[in-house]
Amino acid sequence: MDAYRSAWLDDELDLFRDAVRRFVQMEIVPHDARWREQHHVDRELWTKAGEVGLLCTDIPAEYGGVGGDVRHEAIVAEEMGRHGITSLGHAVHSIVAHYVLNYGTEAQKRDWLSRMATGELVGAIAMTEPSAGSDLQSIQTRAVRDGDEYVINGSKTFISNGLHAGLVGVVVKTDPTQGSRGISILMVETKDLQGYRVGRVLDKIGQNGWDTAELFFDDCRVPASCLLGPGEGQGFVQMMRDLPYERVLLAIGGLGAMEYALKLTADYTRERKVFGKSLLELQNTRFKLAEVKTNVHVARVFVDDCIVKLRAGKLDTVTASMAKYWVTDMQNKVMDECLQLFGGYGYTREYPISQLYVDSRVQRIYGGANEIMKEIIARSI
């Protein structure tokens, strides 16, 4: 049995992990295949998750959250990864909650965060557009001030949680002449919003149970009080400041998935017979799994250090970018090595390693493509 234990864990967190694991095993795993087929979870899963305290775990209790810290979010992300679950977009939900917590007014925090914690509001962040991905300065969605309202026009794509989203952080241009300093974030409640429309739920090669949708805004009028921050033009800075949190959550989820893949593959190779021996008795298998285990352990130690730094408010953008890029790149390599050891069975949906393989691919793209992460890191040299 491995002796390593993350230094940030304690007895209370062990109990919390037990509760998260029970919820995942009882409320998610049995339904995950159906959700993958329909390309979204049932809406009531969000309220069930809120009822047991799995949403907004690191949001202060005074705003309706669980009152924990990033370690609680890490445990939720790990347990989802360790069960091969990508259907519940809890990480994006938490990222949106942090935008509100970090930049919202007192009234905004008390209104939106409490409803996000219960699952009444599902959070989404609408950055990407058909012609603007990593280059956020190229977005075209406009928000024009008209008295006590903003009028929003534009479209967004690849929006995680888009189907069920009740609160969308819409990244808009409030002043197209100012480049990045003309970008703002409007926190938009979607219920009964005139001119708002959810388009297609996109048919992806992986993560099929997690809804990823197109959103359309046609002369949508929202209160001016939806603006996030003290004034217009703060959106780009807000996004840059919150990216370390987002990128570490992606790394944590990737690590959990790697740990799951290693366990599945070790179990399979023990049972699979080849030339009269178990597959695990063959030197190539043993060496491949030795490499995988080493890489997973290195990722664990790196991610643990990031969690400690993030909790202390000391995680810088460069280190978070390193974690996102390296862990997700390694995640894909681990999935490839593990699938290979399953042979032809690994290429069938009968074995979960195939799902882990396709689910992992997008990790190198969203949250900032890994090529962008390398550019950020290179600038620090």
Coordinates of C-alpha atoms in Angstrom, one line a residue:
M1 CA 0.0 0.0 0.0
D2 CA 1.3 3.5 -0.9
A3 CA 2.6 5.4 2.1
Y4 CA 2.3 8.8 0.5
R5 CA -0.5 11.0 1.9
S6 CA -1.1 14.6 0.8
A7 CA 0.1 17.0 3.5
W8 CA -3.0 19.1 3.2
L9 CA -5.4 16.4 4.3
D10 CA -6.8 16.0 7.8
D11 CA -9.4 14.0 9.6
E12 CA -12.3 16.4 8.7
L13 CA -11.3 16.3 5.1
D14 CA -11.2 12.5 5.1
L15 CA -14.9 12.5 6.4
F16 CA -15.8 15.0 3.7
R17 CA -14.2 12.7 1.0
D18 CA -16.2 9.8 2.3
A19 CA -19.4 11.9 1.8
V20 CA -18.4 13.0 -1.7
R21 CA -17.5 9.4 -2.7
R22 CA -20.9 8.1 -1.5
F23 CA -22.7 10.8 -3.4
V24 CA -20.7 10.1 -6.6
Q25 CA -21.2 6.3 -6.3
M26 CA -24.9 6.5 -5.5
E27 CA -26.2 9.6 -7.4
I28 CA -23.9 9.9 -10.4
V29 CA -22.2 6.6 -11.4
P30 CA -25.5 4.6 -11.9
H31 CA -26.9 7.3 -14.3
D32 CA -23.7 8.4 -16.1
A33 CA -24.2 6.2 -19.2
R34 CA -27.7 7.6 -19.7
W35 CA -26.4 11.2 -19.3
R36 CA -23.7 10.6 -21.8
E37 CA -26.3 9.4 -24.3
Q38 CA -28.5 12.5 -23.7
H39 CA -25.5 14.8 -23.6
H40 CA -26.4 16.4 -20.3
V41 CA -27.2 15.5 -16.7
D42 CA -30.7 15.7 -15.3
R43 CA -31.4 19.1 -13.9
E44 CA -32.2 17.8 -10.4
L45 CA -28.7 16.5 -10.0
W46 CA -27.6 20.1 -9.3
T47 CA -30.1 20.5 -6.5
K48 CA -29.2 17.1 -5.0
A49 CA -25.5 18.1 -5.1
G50 CA -26.4 21.4 -3.3
E51 CA -28.4 19.6 -0.7
V52 CA -25.5 17.5 0.4
G53 CA -22.9 20.4 0.3
L54 CA -21.0 19.5 -2.8
L55 CA -21.4 22.9 -4.5
C56 CA -19.5 26.1 -3.6
T57 CA -17.6 24.2 -1.0
D58 CA -15.0 27.0 -0.6
I59 CA -17.5 29.8 -0.5
P60 CA -17.9 31.4 2.9
A61 CA -20.9 30.3 5.0
E62 CA -22.1 33.9 5.3
Y63 CA -22.9 33.8 1.6
G64 CA -24.6 30.4 1.8
G65 CA -21.5 28.3 0.9
V66 CA -20.0 25.4 2.7
G67 CA -17.3 27.5 4.3
G68 CA -14.4 25.3 3.4
D69 CA -11.4 26.2 1.2
V70 CA -9.7 25.0 -1.9
R71 CA -8.9 21.6 -0.3
H72 CA -12.7 20.8 -0.3
E73 CA -12.9 21.7 -4.0
A74 CA -9.9 19.6 -4.6
I75 CA -11.5 16.6 -3.0
V76 CA -14.7 17.0 -5.1
A77 CA -12.5 17.2 -8.3
E78 CA -10.4 14.2 -7.3
E79 CA -13.4 12.0 -6.5
M80 CA -15.0 12.8 -9.8
G81 CA -11.8 12.0 -11.6
R82 CA -11.3 8.8 -9.6
H83 CA -14.7 7.6 -10.8
G84 CA -14.2 8.7 -14.4
I85 CA -17.0 11.3 -14.1
T86 CA -17.0 14.3 -16.3
S87 CA -20.8 14.8 -16.5
L88 CA -21.3 17.3 -13.6
G89 CA -19.7 20.6 -14.4
H90 CA -19.0 21.5 -10.7
A91 CA -15.6 23.1 -11.4
V92 CA -17.0 25.6 -13.8
H93 CA -19.8 26.3 -11.3
S94 CA -17.2 27.0 -8.7
I95 CA -15.1 29.2 -11.0
V96 CA -18.2 31.4 -11.6
A97 CA -18.9 31.6 -7.9
H98 CA -15.4 32.8 -7.4
Y99 CA -15.8 35.6 -9.9
V100 CA -18.8 36.8 -7.8
L101 CA -17.0 36.3 -4.5
N102 CA -13.9 38.1 -5.6
Y103 CA -15.4 41.0 -7.6
G104 CA -19.1 41.2 -6.8
T105 CA -20.8 43.8 -4.6
E106 CA -22.1 42.7 -1.3
A107 CA -25.7 42.6 -2.7
Q108 CA -24.5 40.5 -5.6
K109 CA -22.7 38.0 -3.4
R110 CA -25.6 37.6 -1.0
D111 CA -28.1 37.1 -3.9
W112 CA -26.2 34.9 -6.3
L113 CA -23.9 32.8 -4.2
S114 CA -26.5 31.4 -1.8
R115 CA -28.6 30.3 -4.8
M116 CA -25.5 28.8 -6.5
A117 CA -24.7 26.8 -3.3
T118 CA -28.1 25.2 -3.3
G119 CA -28.0 24.4 -7.0
E120 CA -31.0 26.7 -7.8
L121 CA -28.6 28.6 -10.1
V122 CA -26.2 26.7 -12.3
G123 CA -23.1 28.8 -13.2
A124 CA -21.4 29.2 -16.6
I125 CA -18.8 31.5 -18.0
A126 CA -19.3 32.7 -21.6
M127 CA -16.0 33.7 -23.0
T128 CA -15.4 31.7 -26.3
E129 CA -17.0 32.8 -29.5
P130 CA -17.1 31.2 -33.0
S131 CA -14.2 33.4 -34.1
A132 CA -12.5 34.1 -30.7
G133 CA -11.0 31.4 -28.5
S134 CA -7.8 31.9 -26.6
D135 CA -7.5 35.4 -28.0
L136 CA -10.2 37.1 -25.8
Q137 CA -9.4 40.5 -27.1
S138 CA -11.0 39.5 -30.3
I139 CA -14.5 38.9 -28.9
Q140 CA -17.4 40.6 -30.7
T141 CA -20.2 40.3 -28.2
R142 CA -21.3 43.9 -27.3
A143 CA -23.0 45.4 -24.3
V144 CA -24.2 48.9 -24.7
R145 CA -25.3 51.0 -21.7
D146 CA -28.9 52.3 -22.1
G147 CA -30.0 54.1 -19.0
D148 CA -30.2 51.6 -16.1
E149 CA -29.7 48.7 -18.5
Y150 CA -27.1 47.0 -20.8
V151 CA -28.2 45.7 -24.2
I152 CA -26.3 42.6 -25.1
N153 CA -25.8 41.3 -28.7
G154 CA -23.6 38.5 -29.8
S155 CA -23.1 34.7 -29.6
K156 CA -20.9 32.3 -27.6
T157 CA -19.9 28.7 -28.2
F158 CA -18.3 25.8 -26.3
I159 CA -20.1 27.0 -23.1
S160 CA -19.9 24.4 -20.4
N161 CA -23.1 24.1 -18.3
G162 CA -24.7 26.2 -21.0
L163 CA -27.9 24.1 -21.2
H164 CA -28.9 24.5 -17.5
A165 CA -27.1 27.7 -16.8
G166 CA -29.1 30.1 -14.7
L167 CA -26.3 32.6 -14.1
V168 CA -23.9 33.3 -16.9
G169 CA -20.8 35.4 -16.7
V170 CA -20.9 37.0 -20.1
V171 CA -17.6 38.4 -21.4
V172 CA -18.5 41.5 -23.5
K173 CA -17.0 44.5 -25.1
T174 CA -18.3 47.6 -23.4
D175 CA -15.8 49.8 -25.3
P176 CA -14.5 48.2 -28.6
T177 CA -11.9 51.0 -29.0
Q178 CA -10.0 50.1 -25.8
G179 CA -8.7 46.6 -26.6
S180 CA -8.4 44.5 -23.4
R181 CA -9.4 47.5 -21.4
G182 CA -12.7 47.6 -23.1
I183 CA -13.8 44.1 -21.8
S184 CA -16.3 43.7 -19.0
I185 CA -18.1 40.8 -17.4
L186 CA -21.9 40.9 -17.0
M187 CA -23.5 38.4 -14.6
V188 CA -26.7 37.5 -16.5
E189 CA -29.6 35.6 -15.0
T190 CA -31.1 33.7 -17.9
K191 CA -34.6 32.8 -16.6
D192 CA -37.3 34.5 -18.7
L193 CA -34.7 36.8 -20.3
Q194 CA -36.0 38.1 -23.6
G195 CA -33.7 37.6 -26.5
Y196 CA -31.6 34.9 -24.8
R197 CA -31.5 31.5 -26.5
V198 CA -29.6 28.3 -25.9
G199 CA -28.6 26.8 -29.2
R200 CA -27.2 23.3 -29.9
V201 CA -25.8 21.1 -27.2
L202 CA -22.6 20.2 -29.1
D203 CA -21.9 16.6 -30.0
K204 CA -18.3 16.0 -28.7
I205 CA -16.0 13.0 -29.0
G206 CA -15.7 12.9 -25.2
Q207 CA -17.2 14.3 -22.0
N208 CA -20.6 13.6 -23.5
G209 CA -22.5 13.8 -20.3
W210 CA -21.4 17.4 -19.7
D211 CA -23.5 19.8 -21.7
T212 CA -21.5 22.2 -23.9
A213 CA -23.8 24.6 -25.7
E214 CA -24.1 27.6 -28.0
L215 CA -25.6 30.7 -26.4
F216 CA -27.2 33.6 -28.3
F217 CA -28.0 37.2 -27.1
D218 CA -30.3 39.2 -29.3
D219 CA -31.0 42.7 -27.8
C220 CA -31.0 41.2 -24.3
R221 CA -31.7 43.8 -21.7
V222 CA -30.2 43.3 -18.3
P223 CA -29.9 45.6 -15.3
A224 CA -26.8 47.7 -15.2
S225 CA -26.3 46.2 -11.7
C226 CA -25.2 43.0 -13.4
L227 CA -21.8 44.5 -14.1
L228 CA -19.1 42.7 -12.2
G229 CA -16.6 45.1 -10.6
P230 CA -16.5 48.8 -9.7
G231 CA -16.8 49.9 -13.4
E232 CA -16.5 49.0 -17.0
G233 CA -13.3 47.6 -18.5
Q234 CA -12.3 45.4 -15.6
G235 CA -13.2 42.0 -17.2
F236 CA -9.8 41.1 -18.7
V237 CA -8.0 41.8 -15.4
Q238 CA -10.6 39.8 -13.5
M239 CA -10.2 36.8 -15.8
M240 CA -6.4 36.9 -15.6
R241 CA -6.4 37.1 -11.8
D242 CA -8.8 34.1 -11.5
L243 CA -7.1 31.8 -14.0
P244 CA -4.7 30.2 -11.4
Y245 CA -7.7 28.8 -9.5
E246 CA -9.3 27.5 -12.7
R247 CA -6.1 25.9 -14.0
V248 CA -5.4 24.1 -10.7
L249 CA -8.9 22.7 -10.7
L250 CA -8.3 21.3 -14.2
A251 CA -5.0 19.8 -13.1
I252 CA -6.6 18.2 -10.0
G253 CA -9.3 16.6 -12.1
G254 CA -6.7 15.3 -14.5
L255 CA -4.7 13.8 -11.7
G256 CA -7.8 12.0 -10.3
A257 CA -8.4 10.5 -13.7
M258 CA -4.8 9.3 -14.0
E259 CA -5.0 7.6 -10.6
Y260 CA -8.2 5.9 -11.8
A261 CA -6.6 4.8 -15.0
L262 CA -3.6 3.3 -13.2
K263 CA -5.9 1.3 -10.9
L264 CA -8.0 0.0 -13.7
T265 CA -5.0 -1.0 -15.7
A266 CA -3.2 -2.7 -12.8
D267 CA -6.3 -4.7 -12.0
Y268 CA -6.8 -5.7 -15.7
T269 CA -3.3 -6.8 -16.3
R270 CA -3.3 -8.9 -13.1
E271 CA -6.3 -10.9 -14.5
R272 CA -5.6 -11.0 -18.2
K273 CA -3.7 -14.1 -19.2
V274 CA -1.1 -14.0 -22.1
F275 CA 1.1 -17.0 -23.0
G276 CA 0.1 -18.8 -19.8
K277 CA 1.0 -15.8 -17.5
S278 CA -0.8 -12.8 -16.2
L279 CA -0.1 -9.7 -18.4
L280 CA 1.4 -8.1 -15.4
E281 CA 4.1 -10.7 -15.2
L282 CA 5.5 -9.6 -18.5
Q283 CA 8.4 -7.3 -18.2
N284 CA 7.1 -4.8 -20.7
T285 CA 3.8 -4.4 -18.8
R286 CA 5.6 -4.0 -15.5
F287 CA 8.0 -1.4 -16.9
K288 CA 5.2 0.5 -18.5
L289 CA 3.1 0.6 -15.3
A290 CA 6.2 1.5 -13.4
E291 CA 6.6 4.6 -15.6
V292 CA 2.9 5.4 -15.3
K293 CA 3.0 5.1 -11.5
T294 CA 6.1 7.4 -11.3
N295 CA 4.5 10.0 -13.5
V296 CA 1.2 9.9 -11.6
H297 CA 3.1 10.3 -8.3
V298 CA 5.1 13.3 -9.6
A299 CA 1.9 14.9 -10.7
R300 CA 0.4 14.3 -7.3
V301 CA 3.3 15.9 -5.5
F302 CA 3.2 18.9 -7.9
V303 CA -0.5 19.4 -7.6
D304 CA -0.4 19.0 -3.8
D305 CA 2.1 21.8 -3.7
C306 CA -0.2 24.0 -5.9
I307 CA -3.1 23.3 -3.6
V308 CA -1.1 24.4 -0.5
K309 CA 0.1 27.6 -2.3
L310 CA -3.4 28.4 -3.6
R311 CA -4.8 28.0 -0.1
A312 CA -2.2 30.4 1.2
G313 CA -2.8 32.9 -1.6
K314 CA 0.7 32.4 -3.0
L315 CA 0.1 30.5 -6.2
D316 CA 1.4 32.6 -9.2
T317 CA 0.1 32.5 -12.7
V318 CA 3.2 30.9 -14.1
T319 CA 3.2 27.9 -11.7
A320 CA -0.5 27.4 -12.2
S321 CA 0.1 27.4 -16.0
M322 CA 2.9 24.8 -15.5
A323 CA 0.5 22.6 -13.6
K324 CA -2.3 22.9 -16.1
Y325 CA 0.0 22.2 -19.1
W326 CA 2.2 19.5 -17.6
V327 CA -0.5 17.5 -15.8
T328 CA -3.0 17.5 -18.7
D329 CA -0.2 16.6 -21.2
M330 CA 0.8 13.7 -18.8
Q331 CA -2.8 12.8 -18.4
N332 CA -3.1 12.1 -22.1
K333 CA 0.1 10.1 -22.2
V334 CA -1.0 8.0 -19.3
M335 CA -4.3 7.3 -20.9
D336 CA -2.6 6.2 -24.1
E337 CA -0.2 3.9 -22.3
C338 CA -3.0 2.4 -20.2
L339 CA -5.3 1.9 -23.1
Q340 CA -2.5 0.1 -25.0
L341 CA -2.2 -2.5 -22.2
F342 CA -5.9 -3.3 -22.6
G343 CA -5.2 -4.3 -26.2
G344 CA -8.3 -4.4 -28.5
Y345 CA -10.6 -4.3 -25.4
G346 CA -9.3 -0.9 -24.7
Y347 CA -10.8 0.4 -27.9
T348 CA -14.3 -0.7 -27.0
R349 CA -16.8 1.0 -24.8
E350 CA -17.0 -2.1 -22.7
Y351 CA -14.0 -1.0 -20.7
P352 CA -14.0 2.4 -19.0
I353 CA -10.4 3.1 -20.1
S354 CA -11.7 4.0 -23.5
Q355 CA -14.0 6.7 -22.0
L356 CA -11.1 8.0 -19.9
Y357 CA -9.0 8.2 -23.1
V358 CA -11.5 10.4 -25.1
D359 CA -12.6 12.4 -22.0
S360 CA -9.0 13.5 -21.4
R361 CA -8.2 14.9 -24.8
V362 CA -10.0 18.2 -24.2
Q363 CA -8.0 18.9 -21.1
R364 CA -5.2 20.2 -23.2
I365 CA -7.5 22.7 -25.0
Y366 CA -10.0 24.3 -22.5
G367 CA -9.0 26.5 -19.7
G368 CA -6.4 28.0 -22.0
A369 CA -4.8 25.8 -24.6
N370 CA -1.5 24.2 -23.5
E371 CA 0.4 26.2 -26.1
I372 CA -0.8 29.3 -24.4
M373 CA 0.4 27.9 -21.1
K374 CA 3.8 27.4 -22.6
E375 CA 3.8 31.0 -23.8
I376 CA 3.0 32.3 -20.4
I377 CA 5.7 30.2 -18.8
A378 CA 8.3 31.3 -21.5
R379 CA 7.6 34.9 -20.8
S380 CA 8.9 34.4 -17.2
I381 CA 12.3 33.0 -18.3

